Amino acid sequence: MPALRTMGRSGAALAALAVLTVPAVAFAAVSGTGPAPAPSSSVSPSPAAQAAREGSPSSAVDRVAAFYGAYVDALTGRPDTTLAKALRSHFLTPEFRARLEKWERDQGVDGVFRAQNTPRAWRVEYDNSGAGHTWTRVRLTWGDDSKPTYTYLTVQSDLSTRLISDIKEENTKQ
């Protein structure tokens, strides 16, 4: 059943995207205008909700962000371990997956988060590049809004494949 739930999750998301996107695009193409503005309300969305999000499969940094977003989602609420494993297969090099599984057996925690639990939020930013790799800094947010705590990871990706080839925990906390 987990595989069906995963396919259902993906299918529902694609169907919703198609239902929302096609009419707006078609309307804009026919009328020459963009979509109508959203109705105003007395409660304005948070700055994070207003920020645009975009990405490209050709960017190693965007792929790290896509991986962490999907991986957090897969393990939040009712964990979908089948989806989490599939995400690892898609985004991590085979060599790193083998090392990560050994590390997890030795440490007893999820190696992607370097923790036992699932964070409530994540942020990814470019850090450095060289020698065929790029590094991103991942900030994981734990706790509630009133008193968040953060852990930081350095994620290495191979530029030739854009696959994640290493994850290390940073010793600094900010």
PDB file of C-alpha atoms in Angstrom:
ATOM      1  CA  MET A   1       0.000   0.000   0.000  1.00  0.00           C
ATOM      2  CA  PRO A   2       2.813   2.578   0.604  1.00  0.00           C
ATOM      3  CA  ALA A   3       3.627   2.555  -3.115  1.00  0.00           C
ATOM      4  CA  LEU A   4       0.002   3.282  -3.963  1.00  0.00           C
ATOM      5  CA  ARG A   5      -0.092   6.098  -1.426  1.00  0.00           C
ATOM      6  CA  THR A   6       3.075   7.582  -2.946  1.00  0.00           C
ATOM      7  CA  MET A   7       1.674   7.356  -6.469  1.00  0.00           C
ATOM      8  CA  GLY A   8      -1.590   8.828  -5.242  1.00  0.00           C
ATOM      9  CA  ARG A   9       0.236  11.725  -3.580  1.00  0.00           C
ATOM     10  CA  SER A  10       2.171  12.489  -6.774  1.00  0.00           C
ATOM     11  CA  GLY A  11      -0.857  12.052  -9.022  1.00  0.00           C
ATOM     12  CA  ALA A  12      -3.007  14.297  -6.855  1.00  0.00           C
ATOM     13  CA  ALA A  13      -0.334  16.997  -6.814  1.00  0.00           C
ATOM     14  CA  LEU A  14       0.059  16.923 -10.600  1.00  0.00           C
ATOM     15  CA  ALA A  15      -3.697  16.951 -11.126  1.00  0.00           C
ATOM     16  CA  ALA A  16      -4.102  19.935  -8.807  1.00  0.00           C
ATOM     17  CA  LEU A  17      -1.304  21.783 -10.574  1.00  0.00           C
ATOM     18  CA  ALA A  18      -2.892  21.141 -13.966  1.00  0.00           C
ATOM     19  CA  VAL A  19      -6.320  22.258 -12.773  1.00  0.00           C
ATOM     20  CA  LEU A  20      -4.914  25.489 -11.364  1.00  0.00           C
ATOM     21  CA  THR A  21      -2.387  26.279 -14.104  1.00  0.00           C
ATOM     22  CA  VAL A  22      -4.149  25.509 -17.380  1.00  0.00           C
ATOM     23  CA  PRO A  23      -7.137  27.867 -16.925  1.00  0.00           C
ATOM     24  CA  ALA A  24      -4.931  30.758 -15.787  1.00  0.00           C
ATOM     25  CA  VAL A  25      -2.461  30.305 -18.657  1.00  0.00           C
ATOM     26  CA  ALA A  26      -5.235  29.877 -21.208  1.00  0.00           C
ATOM     27  CA  PHE A  27      -7.030  32.978 -19.928  1.00  0.00           C
ATOM     28  CA  ALA A  28      -3.845  35.046 -20.031  1.00  0.00           C
ATOM     29  CA  ALA A  29      -3.071  33.871 -23.576  1.00  0.00           C
ATOM     30  CA  VAL A  30      -6.573  34.677 -24.859  1.00  0.00           C
ATOM     31  CA  SER A  31      -7.105  37.970 -23.057  1.00  0.00           C
ATOM     32  CA  GLY A  32      -3.525  39.246 -23.163  1.00  0.00           C
ATOM     33  CA  THR A  33      -3.585  39.883 -19.438  1.00  0.00           C
ATOM     34  CA  GLY A  34      -2.181  38.064 -16.465  1.00  0.00           C
ATOM     35  CA  PRO A  35      -4.258  36.256 -13.881  1.00  0.00           C
ATOM     36  CA  ALA A  36      -6.616  38.339 -11.786  1.00  0.00           C
ATOM     37  CA  PRO A  37      -5.180  39.646  -8.515  1.00  0.00           C
ATOM     38  CA  ALA A  38      -5.918  37.617  -5.425  1.00  0.00           C
ATOM     39  CA  PRO A  39      -8.758  38.916  -3.277  1.00  0.00           C
ATOM     40  CA  SER A  40      -7.539  41.171  -0.506  1.00  0.00           C
ATOM     41  CA  SER A  41      -7.955  40.230   3.118  1.00  0.00           C
ATOM     42  CA  SER A  42      -7.331  41.896   6.417  1.00  0.00           C
ATOM     43  CA  VAL A  43      -4.599  39.360   7.210  1.00  0.00           C
ATOM     44  CA  SER A  44      -1.508  39.703   5.044  1.00  0.00           C
ATOM     45  CA  PRO A  45       0.613  36.627   4.446  1.00  0.00           C
ATOM     46  CA  SER A  46       3.994  36.333   6.126  1.00  0.00           C
ATOM     47  CA  PRO A  47       7.044  37.496   4.152  1.00  0.00           C
ATOM     48  CA  ALA A  48       8.058  33.838   3.701  1.00  0.00           C
ATOM     49  CA  ALA A  49       4.667  33.060   2.155  1.00  0.00           C
ATOM     50  CA  GLN A  50       5.067  35.990  -0.259  1.00  0.00           C
ATOM     51  CA  ALA A  51       8.581  34.997  -1.404  1.00  0.00           C
ATOM     52  CA  ALA A  52       8.764  33.481  -4.867  1.00  0.00           C
ATOM     53  CA  ARG A  53      10.251  30.030  -5.198  1.00  0.00           C
ATOM     54  CA  GLU A  54      11.849  28.721  -8.331  1.00  0.00           C
ATOM     55  CA  GLY A  55      14.476  26.244  -9.364  1.00  0.00           C
ATOM     56  CA  SER A  56      16.199  24.450 -12.181  1.00  0.00           C
ATOM     57  CA  PRO A  57      17.158  20.797 -12.562  1.00  0.00           C
ATOM     58  CA  SER A  58      20.473  21.968 -14.024  1.00  0.00           C
ATOM     59  CA  SER A  59      21.424  23.649 -10.726  1.00  0.00           C
ATOM     60  CA  ALA A  60      23.040  21.422  -8.086  1.00  0.00           C
ATOM     61  CA  VAL A  61      21.926  23.881  -5.376  1.00  0.00           C
ATOM     62  CA  ASP A  62      18.296  23.771  -6.565  1.00  0.00           C
ATOM     63  CA  ARG A  63      18.457  19.966  -6.601  1.00  0.00           C
ATOM     64  CA  VAL A  64      19.631  19.950  -2.960  1.00  0.00           C
ATOM     65  CA  ALA A  65      16.718  22.255  -2.089  1.00  0.00           C
ATOM     66  CA  ALA A  66      14.287  20.000  -3.982  1.00  0.00           C
ATOM     67  CA  PHE A  67      15.655  16.941  -2.186  1.00  0.00           C
ATOM     68  CA  TYR A  68      15.396  18.430   1.292  1.00  0.00           C
ATOM     69  CA  GLY A  69      11.909  19.816   0.618  1.00  0.00           C
ATOM     70  CA  ALA A  70      10.608  16.481  -0.632  1.00  0.00           C
ATOM     71  CA  TYR A  71      12.457  14.443   2.009  1.00  0.00           C
ATOM     72  CA  VAL A  72      11.114  16.558   4.888  1.00  0.00           C
ATOM     73  CA  ASP A  73       7.632  16.303   3.374  1.00  0.00           C
ATOM     74  CA  ALA A  74       7.896  12.508   3.005  1.00  0.00           C
ATOM     75  CA  LEU A  75       8.819  12.082   6.671  1.00  0.00           C
ATOM     76  CA  THR A  76       6.471  14.675   8.206  1.00  0.00           C
ATOM     77  CA  GLY A  77       3.231  13.466   9.758  1.00  0.00           C
ATOM     78  CA  ARG A  78       2.711   9.849   8.723  1.00  0.00           C
ATOM     79  CA  PRO A  79       6.166   8.963   7.402  1.00  0.00           C
ATOM     80  CA  ASP A  80       6.308   7.513   3.901  1.00  0.00           C
ATOM     81  CA  THR A  81       9.536   5.518   4.083  1.00  0.00           C
ATOM     82  CA  THR A  82       9.063   4.119   0.582  1.00  0.00           C
ATOM     83  CA  LEU A  83       9.043   7.644  -0.832  1.00  0.00           C
ATOM     84  CA  ALA A  84      12.000   8.672   1.359  1.00  0.00           C
ATOM     85  CA  LYS A  85      14.015   5.707   0.039  1.00  0.00           C
ATOM     86  CA  ALA A  86      13.058   6.551  -3.560  1.00  0.00           C
ATOM     87  CA  LEU A  87      14.167  10.164  -3.024  1.00  0.00           C
ATOM     88  CA  ARG A  88      17.529   8.954  -1.740  1.00  0.00           C
ATOM     89  CA  SER A  89      17.902   6.754  -4.839  1.00  0.00           C
ATOM     90  CA  HIS A  90      17.092   9.672  -7.122  1.00  0.00           C
ATOM     91  CA  PHE A  91      19.153  12.433  -5.460  1.00  0.00           C
ATOM     92  CA  LEU A  92      22.155  10.663  -3.843  1.00  0.00           C
ATOM     93  CA  THR A  93      25.097   8.951  -5.519  1.00  0.00           C
ATOM     94  CA  PRO A  94      25.141   5.149  -5.069  1.00  0.00           C
ATOM     95  CA  GLU A  95      28.500   5.357  -3.256  1.00  0.00           C
ATOM     96  CA  PHE A  96      27.198   7.971  -0.820  1.00  0.00           C
ATOM     97  CA  ARG A  97      23.985   5.986  -0.183  1.00  0.00           C
ATOM     98  CA  ALA A  98      26.110   2.999   0.884  1.00  0.00           C
ATOM     99  CA  ARG A  99      28.269   5.147   3.203  1.00  0.00           C
ATOM    100  CA  LEU A 100      25.180   6.887   4.577  1.00  0.00           C
ATOM    101  CA  GLU A 101      23.448   3.590   5.397  1.00  0.00           C
ATOM    102  CA  LYS A 102      26.540   2.394   7.281  1.00  0.00           C
ATOM    103  CA  TRP A 103      26.789   5.719   9.131  1.00  0.00           C
ATOM    104  CA  GLU A 104      23.096   5.474  10.096  1.00  0.00           C
ATOM    105  CA  ARG A 105      23.543   1.919  11.427  1.00  0.00           C
ATOM    106  CA  ASP A 106      26.504   3.088  13.524  1.00  0.00           C
ATOM    107  CA  GLN A 107      24.836   6.290  14.774  1.00  0.00           C
ATOM    108  CA  GLY A 108      21.178   5.218  15.042  1.00  0.00           C
ATOM    109  CA  VAL A 109      19.833   8.423  13.448  1.00  0.00           C
ATOM    110  CA  ASP A 110      18.724   9.645  10.018  1.00  0.00           C
ATOM    111  CA  GLY A 111      21.887  10.591   8.154  1.00  0.00           C
ATOM    112  CA  VAL A 112      20.187  13.111   5.870  1.00  0.00           C
ATOM    113  CA  PHE A 113      19.121  15.193   8.906  1.00  0.00           C
ATOM    114  CA  ARG A 114      21.863  13.973  11.268  1.00  0.00           C
ATOM    115  CA  ALA A 115      19.060  13.641  13.829  1.00  0.00           C
ATOM    116  CA  GLN A 116      16.402  11.276  15.166  1.00  0.00           C
ATOM    117  CA  ASN A 117      13.489  13.546  14.318  1.00  0.00           C
ATOM    118  CA  THR A 118      12.256  15.407  11.253  1.00  0.00           C
ATOM    119  CA  PRO A 119      12.872  19.171  11.162  1.00  0.00           C
ATOM    120  CA  ARG A 120       9.919  21.496  10.687  1.00  0.00           C
ATOM    121  CA  ALA A 121      11.662  23.649   8.078  1.00  0.00           C
ATOM    122  CA  TRP A 122      14.793  23.859   5.949  1.00  0.00           C
ATOM    123  CA  ARG A 123      16.777  26.459   4.038  1.00  0.00           C
ATOM    124  CA  VAL A 124      19.436  25.834   1.383  1.00  0.00           C
ATOM    125  CA  GLU A 125      22.025  28.305   0.125  1.00  0.00           C
ATOM    126  CA  TYR A 126      25.093  28.125  -2.090  1.00  0.00           C
ATOM    127  CA  ASP A 127      28.387  27.891  -0.207  1.00  0.00           C
ATOM    128  CA  ASN A 128      31.295  27.148  -2.566  1.00  0.00           C
ATOM    129  CA  SER A 129      32.470  25.274  -5.681  1.00  0.00           C
ATOM    130  CA  GLY A 130      35.691  23.685  -6.865  1.00  0.00           C
ATOM    131  CA  ALA A 131      37.340  20.484  -8.073  1.00  0.00           C
ATOM    132  CA  GLY A 132      34.162  19.222  -9.725  1.00  0.00           C
ATOM    133  CA  HIS A 133      31.930  19.764  -6.684  1.00  0.00           C
ATOM    134  CA  THR A 134      29.625  22.378  -5.278  1.00  0.00           C
ATOM    135  CA  TRP A 135      28.753  22.780  -1.617  1.00  0.00           C
ATOM    136  CA  THR A 136      25.528  24.038  -0.163  1.00  0.00           C
ATOM    137  CA  ARG A 137      24.724  25.007   3.395  1.00  0.00           C
ATOM    138  CA  VAL A 138      21.495  23.530   4.714  1.00  0.00           C
ATOM    139  CA  ARG A 139      19.850  25.021   7.807  1.00  0.00           C
ATOM    140  CA  LEU A 140      17.345  22.740   9.516  1.00  0.00           C
ATOM    141  CA  THR A 141      14.823  24.352  11.871  1.00  0.00           C
ATOM    142  CA  TRP A 142      13.678  22.525  14.987  1.00  0.00           C
ATOM    143  CA  GLY A 143      11.229  23.453  17.756  1.00  0.00           C
ATOM    144  CA  ASP A 144       8.336  25.859  17.507  1.00  0.00           C
ATOM    145  CA  ASP A 145       8.061  29.410  16.155  1.00  0.00           C
ATOM    146  CA  SER A 146       8.518  30.998  19.578  1.00  0.00           C
ATOM    147  CA  LYS A 147      11.880  29.321  20.236  1.00  0.00           C
ATOM    148  CA  PRO A 148      13.404  27.767  17.104  1.00  0.00           C
ATOM    149  CA  THR A 149      16.760  26.037  17.127  1.00  0.00           C
ATOM    150  CA  TYR A 150      18.910  25.339  14.101  1.00  0.00           C
ATOM    151  CA  THR A 151      21.418  22.798  12.916  1.00  0.00           C
ATOM    152  CA  TYR A 152      23.608  23.309   9.870  1.00  0.00           C
ATOM    153  CA  LEU A 153      24.800  20.798   7.313  1.00  0.00           C
ATOM    154  CA  THR A 154      27.317  21.057   4.501  1.00  0.00           C
ATOM    155  CA  VAL A 155      26.068  19.130   1.476  1.00  0.00           C
ATOM    156  CA  GLN A 156      28.456  18.246  -1.336  1.00  0.00           C
ATOM    157  CA  SER A 157      27.165  17.632  -4.869  1.00  0.00           C
ATOM    158  CA  ASP A 158      29.046  16.373  -7.905  1.00  0.00           C
ATOM    159  CA  LEU A 159      28.837  18.976 -10.661  1.00  0.00           C
ATOM    160  CA  SER A 160      28.889  16.367 -13.439  1.00  0.00           C
ATOM    161  CA  THR A 161      25.793  14.533 -12.154  1.00  0.00           C
ATOM    162  CA  ARG A 162      24.333  17.132  -9.737  1.00  0.00           C
ATOM    163  CA  LEU A 163      23.860  14.237  -7.289  1.00  0.00           C
ATOM    164  CA  ILE A 164      24.551  14.614  -3.562  1.00  0.00           C
ATOM    165  CA  SER A 165      27.819  12.869  -2.717  1.00  0.00           C
ATOM    166  CA  ASP A 166      28.314  13.799   0.953  1.00  0.00           C
ATOM    167  CA  ILE A 167      26.598  15.384   3.963  1.00  0.00           C
ATOM    168  CA  LYS A 168      28.464  16.640   7.014  1.00  0.00           C
ATOM    169  CA  GLU A 169      27.188  18.359  10.115  1.00  0.00           C
ATOM    170  CA  GLU A 170      28.690  21.769  10.825  1.00  0.00           C
ATOM    171  CA  ASN A 171      29.909  22.383  14.345  1.00  0.00           C
ATOM    172  CA  THR A 172      28.634  25.972  14.418  1.00  0.00           C
ATOM    173  CA  LYS A 173      25.159  26.874  15.585  1.00  0.00           C
ATOM    174  CA  GLN A 174      23.631  30.246  14.721  1.00  0.00           C
TER     175      GLN A 174
END
